């Protein structure tokens, strides 16, 4: 028997044999496409499968005896091509291009549906936004539009929609672009947390290619603006860009109140260890010394910059629009009664309150926020923030939405933007059965509510009790269980290495 030949000898001989036998293309495949697999295995099997001559058989028989399994090079080529095509999507340009095309396609589909269907694609909130923008363009107050409950900044941003019908969808393009920018920050945060770019892009696709996210933004919901603001805030904090973080936090709270829940977590997270300094901790210190140590320059700077930003915006808006600005932008949400499209267990109580107004000093809509505030601004930050800020913010947002007296599908985006950051080290991925169960329960319990809500709002069937109430409680309990898993995951995580503080 001839001695075993080197790898290059074998491949070269396969090529020459292929030419002699009329199998040139197969020899070329062996030389080009077998690299990701075992050269010896694929080259030898290629020769055997195509019936090479006896001399070649003798030359490579020792290598064949060492092979494990049977895999033809042609099949390997197809497998490689398929995998390469999928991997090609998870690169920056293809992924973001696909996400942009998805949103543009949905935008134009929405225009068609609005023009040809009785059921409109455009969200009613977008009509409120554009009406307020039109009033603003006319020199009037955006609050002349009833039910406009937002900062005037949003109406200012959408003023181009008032110029002509051709510009009506301008705001939708802005919101869709905000989705993409949020995806950019998601990738940067994941890379900052030690996730490789390819894997980071795959997780970012949970947001970028999510049809629910794309639908909500292209229907005209402004939640994408909050998504990019919160992601930029988290990135700035992790990069120790304190002044920028303060600006974003102040702006975010002005734009939509709920980002204030992140302030306690960020402040608690900003200790000597996470900021890359040596500290003696609080052990052995007096109360005064511990307080002085807590009031670090970075914490003070964050508080001052965020407060100045928030108050400056409010002062400017109040000077222009007066009391209606404060009432509609802030005070309204404390006493808000909204029982339509509301997944919250408070739904029935809010409906009864709207039908039979109470004269009691303490009303349910005014105190319903207490449990969510306790969870999202005190308990969860204390437990999780120092261990993993991103997971803490995810859990805080999830708790805030779950326990909110008004819970709509748009609010789900508030925590969905954190999913790509939370999932890589989560129990839901480590235990696929747990993840599949959580997803199934979340979808099924939500679908049960939607079925009851459809009968109520579209068919006029009274499903308030037990149908709507039971489905609301079921969805609430599922979310509480998921929240428990998230908090448990956060408690087991370790904060990433620190970097130098940037001002």
XYZ file of C-alpha atoms in Angstrom:
503
model
C 0.000 0.000 0.000
C 1.273 3.458 -0.808
C 2.081 5.710 2.127
C -0.409 8.335 3.253
C -0.010 11.540 1.286
C -0.144 15.122 2.489
C -3.310 17.159 2.306
C -2.184 19.195 -0.693
C -1.035 16.065 -2.524
C -4.429 14.463 -2.026
C -6.352 17.540 -3.174
C -4.088 18.011 -6.158
C -4.466 14.386 -7.184
C -8.238 14.604 -6.833
C -8.195 17.564 -9.178
C -6.043 15.764 -11.762
C -8.132 12.617 -11.456
C -11.234 14.686 -11.890
C -9.893 16.089 -15.127
C -9.013 12.608 -16.382
C -12.382 11.154 -15.382
C -14.392 14.121 -16.686
C -15.282 15.351 -13.215
C -13.508 18.699 -13.350
C -16.254 20.574 -11.518
C -16.162 18.098 -8.652
C -12.423 18.527 -8.310
C -12.908 22.291 -8.223
C -15.523 21.917 -5.498
C -13.070 19.883 -3.466
C -10.435 22.595 -3.758
C -12.727 25.558 -3.046
C -15.685 24.603 -0.905
C -14.441 21.984 1.518
C -12.322 24.318 3.611
C -14.830 24.894 6.443
C -15.078 21.126 6.919
C -12.424 18.439 7.222
C -10.283 18.494 4.079
C -9.328 14.844 4.327
C -12.876 13.642 4.852
C -14.534 15.628 2.093
C -11.764 15.227 -0.445
C -11.650 11.452 0.009
C -15.391 10.992 -0.013
C -15.645 13.097 -3.112
C -13.287 10.776 -4.936
C -15.118 7.650 -3.740
C -18.595 8.939 -4.571
C -17.610 9.874 -8.099
C -15.938 6.520 -8.787
C -12.318 7.585 -9.087
C -9.728 5.156 -10.416
C -8.062 2.434 -8.370
C -4.764 4.269 -8.044
C -6.498 7.213 -6.381
C -8.315 4.737 -4.159
C -4.988 3.332 -2.997
C -3.485 6.782 -2.485
C -6.114 8.045 -0.106
C -7.317 4.845 1.546
C -5.419 5.585 4.812
C -7.144 8.944 5.077
C -10.533 7.403 4.368
C -10.119 4.928 7.203
C -9.688 7.864 9.566
C -12.860 9.620 8.532
C -15.931 9.842 10.753
C -19.364 9.989 9.133
C -20.306 10.418 5.508
C -20.797 13.878 4.064
C -20.589 14.756 0.400
C -18.924 17.968 -0.629
C -21.930 18.962 -2.715
C -24.193 18.840 0.346
C -21.591 20.676 2.376
C -21.520 23.390 -0.254
C -25.279 23.861 -0.090
C -25.188 23.915 3.710
C -22.371 26.448 3.703
C -24.210 28.621 1.191
C -27.370 28.560 3.295
C -25.529 29.396 6.497
C -23.477 32.069 4.763
C -26.644 33.673 3.412
C -28.164 33.804 6.885
C -24.971 35.067 8.482
C -24.708 37.754 5.810
C -27.941 39.277 7.113
C -26.446 39.789 10.549
C -23.941 42.375 9.465
C -24.484 46.088 10.083
C -25.417 47.219 6.570
C -27.672 44.267 5.577
C -29.455 44.186 8.944
C -30.202 47.893 9.150
C -31.087 48.020 5.461
C -33.552 45.159 5.926
C -35.043 46.881 8.979
C -35.412 50.120 7.018
C -36.987 48.371 4.021
C -39.428 46.594 6.350
C -40.586 49.916 7.770
C -40.791 51.674 4.418
C -42.863 48.799 3.027
C -45.221 48.960 5.999
C -45.479 52.739 5.678
C -46.584 52.500 2.060
C -48.895 49.607 2.824
C -50.432 51.790 5.529
C -51.073 54.556 3.004
C -52.842 52.051 0.757
C -54.954 50.648 3.602
C -55.946 54.115 4.776
C -57.111 54.947 1.254
C -58.976 51.714 0.497
C -60.193 50.215 3.773
C -62.764 51.225 6.347
C -60.342 49.968 9.012
C -57.529 52.497 9.063
C -53.870 51.622 9.504
C -52.944 54.996 11.003
C -53.176 55.151 14.789
C -55.697 57.622 16.200
C -52.883 59.127 18.260
C -51.111 60.168 15.070
C -54.159 62.149 14.020
C -54.004 63.889 17.391
C -50.291 64.627 16.870
C -50.786 66.045 13.383
C -53.793 68.145 14.417
C -51.711 69.627 17.240
C -48.872 70.253 14.778
C -51.276 72.064 12.452
C -52.459 74.306 15.290
C -48.840 74.995 16.196
C -48.037 75.922 12.583
C -50.960 78.373 12.714
C -49.515 80.054 15.803
C -52.037 78.469 18.142
C -51.545 76.145 21.099
C -51.227 72.402 20.439
C -53.564 71.983 23.415
C -56.369 73.455 21.331
C -56.599 69.889 20.078
C -58.583 67.956 22.653
C -56.864 64.833 24.011
C -53.371 66.142 23.157
C -51.552 65.091 26.356
C -47.932 65.468 25.331
C -45.083 67.950 25.401
C -45.285 70.714 22.766
C -41.919 69.449 21.515
C -43.720 66.591 19.765
C -46.067 68.980 17.969
C -43.133 71.191 17.002
C -41.303 68.177 15.610
C -44.265 67.301 13.391
C -44.952 70.798 12.035
C -43.900 69.690 8.492
C -47.003 67.451 8.407
C -49.118 70.623 8.303
C -47.550 71.916 5.081
C -49.404 69.595 2.681
C -51.022 66.188 2.408
C -47.835 64.867 0.817
C -46.054 65.476 4.130
C -48.717 63.814 6.264
C -46.582 60.698 6.850
C -43.472 62.697 7.815
C -43.895 61.874 11.497
C -44.152 58.162 10.769
C -40.803 58.288 8.982
C -39.325 60.089 11.995
C -40.640 57.442 14.392
C -39.401 54.619 12.138
C -35.956 56.240 11.938
C -35.950 56.426 15.740
C -36.463 52.641 15.804
C -33.330 52.185 13.710
C -31.293 54.565 15.849
C -32.415 52.693 18.957
C -31.163 49.515 17.281
C -27.793 51.178 16.740
C -27.475 51.913 20.454
C -28.600 48.390 21.319
C -25.677 47.014 19.311
C -23.231 49.416 20.962
C -24.482 48.520 24.430
C -24.209 44.795 23.725
C -20.658 45.243 22.452
C -19.905 47.306 25.551
C -21.093 44.331 27.608
C -18.667 41.995 25.869
C -20.932 40.527 23.176
C -19.259 40.074 19.776
C -20.586 42.171 16.906
C -22.128 39.267 14.978
C -23.984 38.015 18.052
C -24.920 41.557 19.058
C -26.523 42.144 15.668
C -28.519 38.917 15.989
C -29.931 40.035 19.317
C -30.526 43.558 17.988
C -32.668 42.017 15.246
C -35.191 41.129 17.962
C -35.939 44.853 17.986
C -35.033 45.869 14.447
C -36.917 43.084 12.636
C -39.765 42.767 15.123
C -43.042 43.230 13.195
C -44.801 44.506 16.309
C -42.218 47.255 16.792
C -42.296 48.181 13.104
C -46.095 48.219 13.019
C -46.487 50.471 16.046
C -43.996 53.063 14.791
C -45.301 53.081 11.202
C -48.878 53.475 12.423
C -47.773 56.743 13.981
C -46.968 56.000 17.614
C -44.136 58.072 19.084
C -42.835 55.303 21.362
C -39.793 54.863 19.135
C -38.572 58.293 20.232
C -38.632 57.102 23.831
C -36.867 53.909 22.812
C -33.900 55.722 21.305
C -33.776 58.194 24.203
C -33.653 55.428 26.813
C -31.081 53.381 24.877
C -28.901 56.458 24.408
C -29.252 57.150 28.141
C -28.131 53.638 29.077
C -25.213 53.820 26.640
C -24.117 57.209 28.006
C -24.226 55.941 31.594
C -22.260 52.785 30.791
C -19.687 54.911 28.952
C -19.515 57.229 31.994
C -20.574 60.259 29.929
C -22.240 61.868 32.914
C -23.215 65.217 31.391
C -24.761 63.580 28.327
C -26.617 61.107 30.540
C -28.023 63.999 32.576
C -29.219 65.779 29.435
C -30.909 62.635 28.121
C -32.533 61.826 31.453
C -33.925 65.352 31.808
C -35.181 65.359 28.233
C -36.700 61.880 28.557
C -38.677 62.755 31.683
C -39.926 65.956 30.050
C -40.942 64.108 26.894
C -42.715 61.247 28.682
C -42.796 61.082 32.454
C -41.942 57.422 33.015
C -38.118 57.571 32.418
C -37.816 59.166 35.876
C -37.889 55.604 37.258
C -34.349 55.100 35.934
C -32.862 57.917 38.015
C -32.677 55.952 41.317
C -31.097 52.944 39.580
C -28.474 55.054 37.819
C -27.612 57.010 40.966
C -27.379 53.813 43.034
C -25.223 52.171 40.339
C -22.726 55.057 40.253
C -20.511 53.953 43.134
C -16.715 54.005 43.305
C -16.389 50.479 41.937
C -18.500 50.968 38.819
C -16.867 54.331 38.152
C -13.416 52.770 38.284
C -12.191 54.328 41.510
C -10.893 52.822 44.693
C -13.240 53.414 47.556
C -13.324 52.408 51.176
C -17.052 51.704 51.127
C -19.272 52.569 54.063
C -17.744 50.110 56.519
C -16.572 51.883 59.657
C -17.876 55.281 58.537
C -20.168 57.522 60.504
C -23.545 58.451 59.050
C -22.254 61.857 57.990
C -19.200 60.313 56.316
C -21.352 57.740 54.523
C -23.655 60.476 53.192
C -20.680 62.568 52.099
C -19.226 59.545 50.308
C -22.545 58.861 48.595
C -22.777 62.439 47.306
C -19.970 61.938 44.810
C -19.181 64.546 42.122
C -20.613 62.266 39.431
C -23.912 61.765 41.234
C -24.218 65.476 41.902
C -23.419 66.299 38.277
C -26.026 63.827 36.983
C -28.668 65.236 39.332
C -27.898 68.864 38.503
C -27.692 68.429 34.723
C -30.856 66.331 34.501
C -32.814 68.663 36.788
C -31.663 71.792 34.953
C -32.556 70.215 31.595
C -35.985 69.112 32.811
C -36.830 72.423 34.486
C -35.508 74.539 31.612
C -37.729 72.756 29.112
C -40.718 73.070 31.426
C -40.130 76.771 32.069
C -39.898 77.481 28.344
C -43.073 75.527 27.579
C -44.967 77.065 30.489
C -43.959 80.566 29.420
C -45.425 79.881 25.968
C -48.497 77.764 26.721
C -49.263 78.429 30.375
C -51.273 76.189 32.680
C -52.674 73.905 29.923
C -49.124 72.657 29.381
C -48.786 71.509 33.006
C -52.290 70.086 33.194
C -52.209 68.110 29.947
C -48.572 67.008 30.027
C -48.246 66.034 33.694
C -51.248 66.420 36.000
C -53.634 64.592 33.681
C -51.710 61.329 34.051
C -52.137 61.249 37.825
C -55.936 61.239 37.610
C -56.217 59.631 34.186
C -59.221 57.372 33.569
C -58.771 55.302 30.421
C -60.599 51.999 30.203
C -60.354 51.432 26.450
C -57.743 49.023 25.042
C -56.491 48.624 28.606
C -54.984 45.271 29.644
C -54.684 46.342 33.281
C -56.759 44.688 36.044
C -57.752 48.262 36.962
C -59.708 48.341 33.706
C -63.113 47.512 35.220
C -62.608 49.858 38.178
C -61.691 52.713 35.837
C -64.760 51.993 33.728
C -67.021 52.111 36.768
C -65.314 55.280 37.970
C -65.891 56.976 34.622
C -69.556 55.922 34.662
C -70.182 56.793 38.311
C -67.823 59.603 39.379
C -66.901 59.468 43.040
C -66.733 62.403 45.438
C -64.372 60.585 47.801
C -61.188 62.375 48.818
C -59.053 59.369 47.816
C -59.878 57.923 44.403
C -58.581 54.698 42.891
C -57.027 56.394 39.850
C -54.958 58.639 42.132
C -53.461 55.893 44.309
C -53.184 53.051 41.785
C -49.667 54.159 40.907
C -48.285 53.562 44.418
C -47.453 49.814 43.993
C -45.734 50.402 40.660
C -43.714 53.326 42.041
C -42.593 51.287 45.050
C -41.461 48.428 42.811
C -39.931 50.354 39.932
C -38.166 53.160 41.803
C -37.239 51.614 45.160
C -37.232 47.832 45.504
C -35.943 46.734 42.100
C -33.142 49.352 41.867
C -31.948 48.486 45.378
C -31.803 44.790 44.501
C -30.455 44.882 40.944
C -28.856 48.190 39.963
C -25.385 47.538 41.389
C -25.298 44.023 39.918
C -26.484 44.857 36.413
C -27.889 48.263 35.500
C -29.365 47.176 32.165
C -31.304 44.284 33.706
C -32.449 46.562 36.516
C -33.841 49.048 33.979
C -35.512 46.183 32.109
C -37.144 44.904 35.302
C -38.154 48.419 36.391
C -39.827 49.094 33.058
C -41.551 45.710 33.025
C -42.885 46.313 36.544
C -43.987 49.849 35.703
C -45.972 48.689 32.664
C -47.395 45.589 34.377
C -48.663 47.485 37.429
C -49.708 50.631 35.571
C -53.391 51.481 35.781
C -53.358 51.928 31.995
C -51.575 49.224 30.003
C -51.801 49.265 26.203
C -49.875 47.466 23.465
C -47.783 50.571 22.792
C -46.394 50.427 26.319
C -44.942 46.990 25.631
C -42.313 48.718 23.505
C -40.996 50.424 26.649
C -39.546 47.128 27.864
C -39.180 45.333 24.534
C -36.320 47.683 23.649
C -34.380 46.157 26.577
C -34.964 42.541 25.473
C -31.915 42.275 23.173
C -29.698 43.444 26.046
C -31.270 41.263 28.714
C -31.704 38.008 26.782
C -28.073 36.901 26.100
C -27.541 35.812 29.719
C -31.169 35.203 30.663
C -32.824 32.055 31.976
C -35.190 32.209 29.015
C -32.315 31.369 26.650
C -30.401 29.072 28.980
C -33.578 27.053 29.461
C -35.403 27.029 26.094
C -38.433 25.287 27.588
C -38.816 28.112 30.102
C -38.451 30.703 27.347
C -40.988 28.991 25.097
C -43.442 28.663 27.987
C -43.110 32.338 28.912
C -43.600 33.471 25.315
C -46.592 31.178 24.798
C -48.290 32.285 28.016
C -47.648 35.954 27.248
C -49.181 35.622 23.774
C -52.103 33.389 24.771
C -53.119 35.477 27.787
C -52.928 38.617 25.668
C -54.954 36.983 22.898
C -57.616 35.974 25.437
C -58.006 39.613 26.455
C -58.108 40.772 22.827
C -60.866 38.284 22.061
C -62.969 39.641 24.918
C -62.121 43.221 23.993
C -63.122 42.642 20.374
C -66.535 41.342 21.420
C -67.011 44.365 23.665
C -65.820 47.172 21.411
C -66.723 45.870 17.945
C -69.671 43.544 18.525
C -71.259 45.385 21.431
C -71.320 42.305 23.667
C -70.956 43.057 27.371
C -67.906 41.045 28.383
C -66.783 43.124 31.354
C -67.351 40.309 33.813
C -66.196 37.645 34.010
C -64.544 37.536 30.562
C -62.613 40.814 30.375
C -61.801 40.924 34.071
C -60.567 37.314 34.230
C -58.431 37.725 31.099
C -56.941 40.943 32.529
C -56.040 39.174 35.769
C -54.604 36.236 33.815
C -52.390 38.515 31.721
C -51.316 40.370 34.863
C -50.322 37.144 36.643
C -48.328 35.930 33.630
C -46.438 39.213 33.580
C -45.794 39.004 37.328
C -44.258 35.555 36.854
C -42.064 36.794 33.988
C -41.013 39.763 36.137
C -39.967 37.340 38.869
C -37.704 35.487 36.425
C -36.133 38.757 35.244
C -35.445 39.910 38.806
C -33.990 36.504 39.668
C -31.699 36.688 36.631
C -30.561 40.182 37.556
C -29.705 39.080 41.068
C -27.280 36.492 39.693
C -25.481 38.773 37.250
C -22.134 40.474 37.821
C -21.472 44.052 36.783
C -19.011 44.413 33.863
C -15.568 45.890 34.302
C -15.464 49.640 34.797
C -13.917 52.336 32.666
C -12.626 55.822 33.253
C -15.246 58.507 33.881
C -15.867 60.842 30.950
C -17.295 64.267 31.418
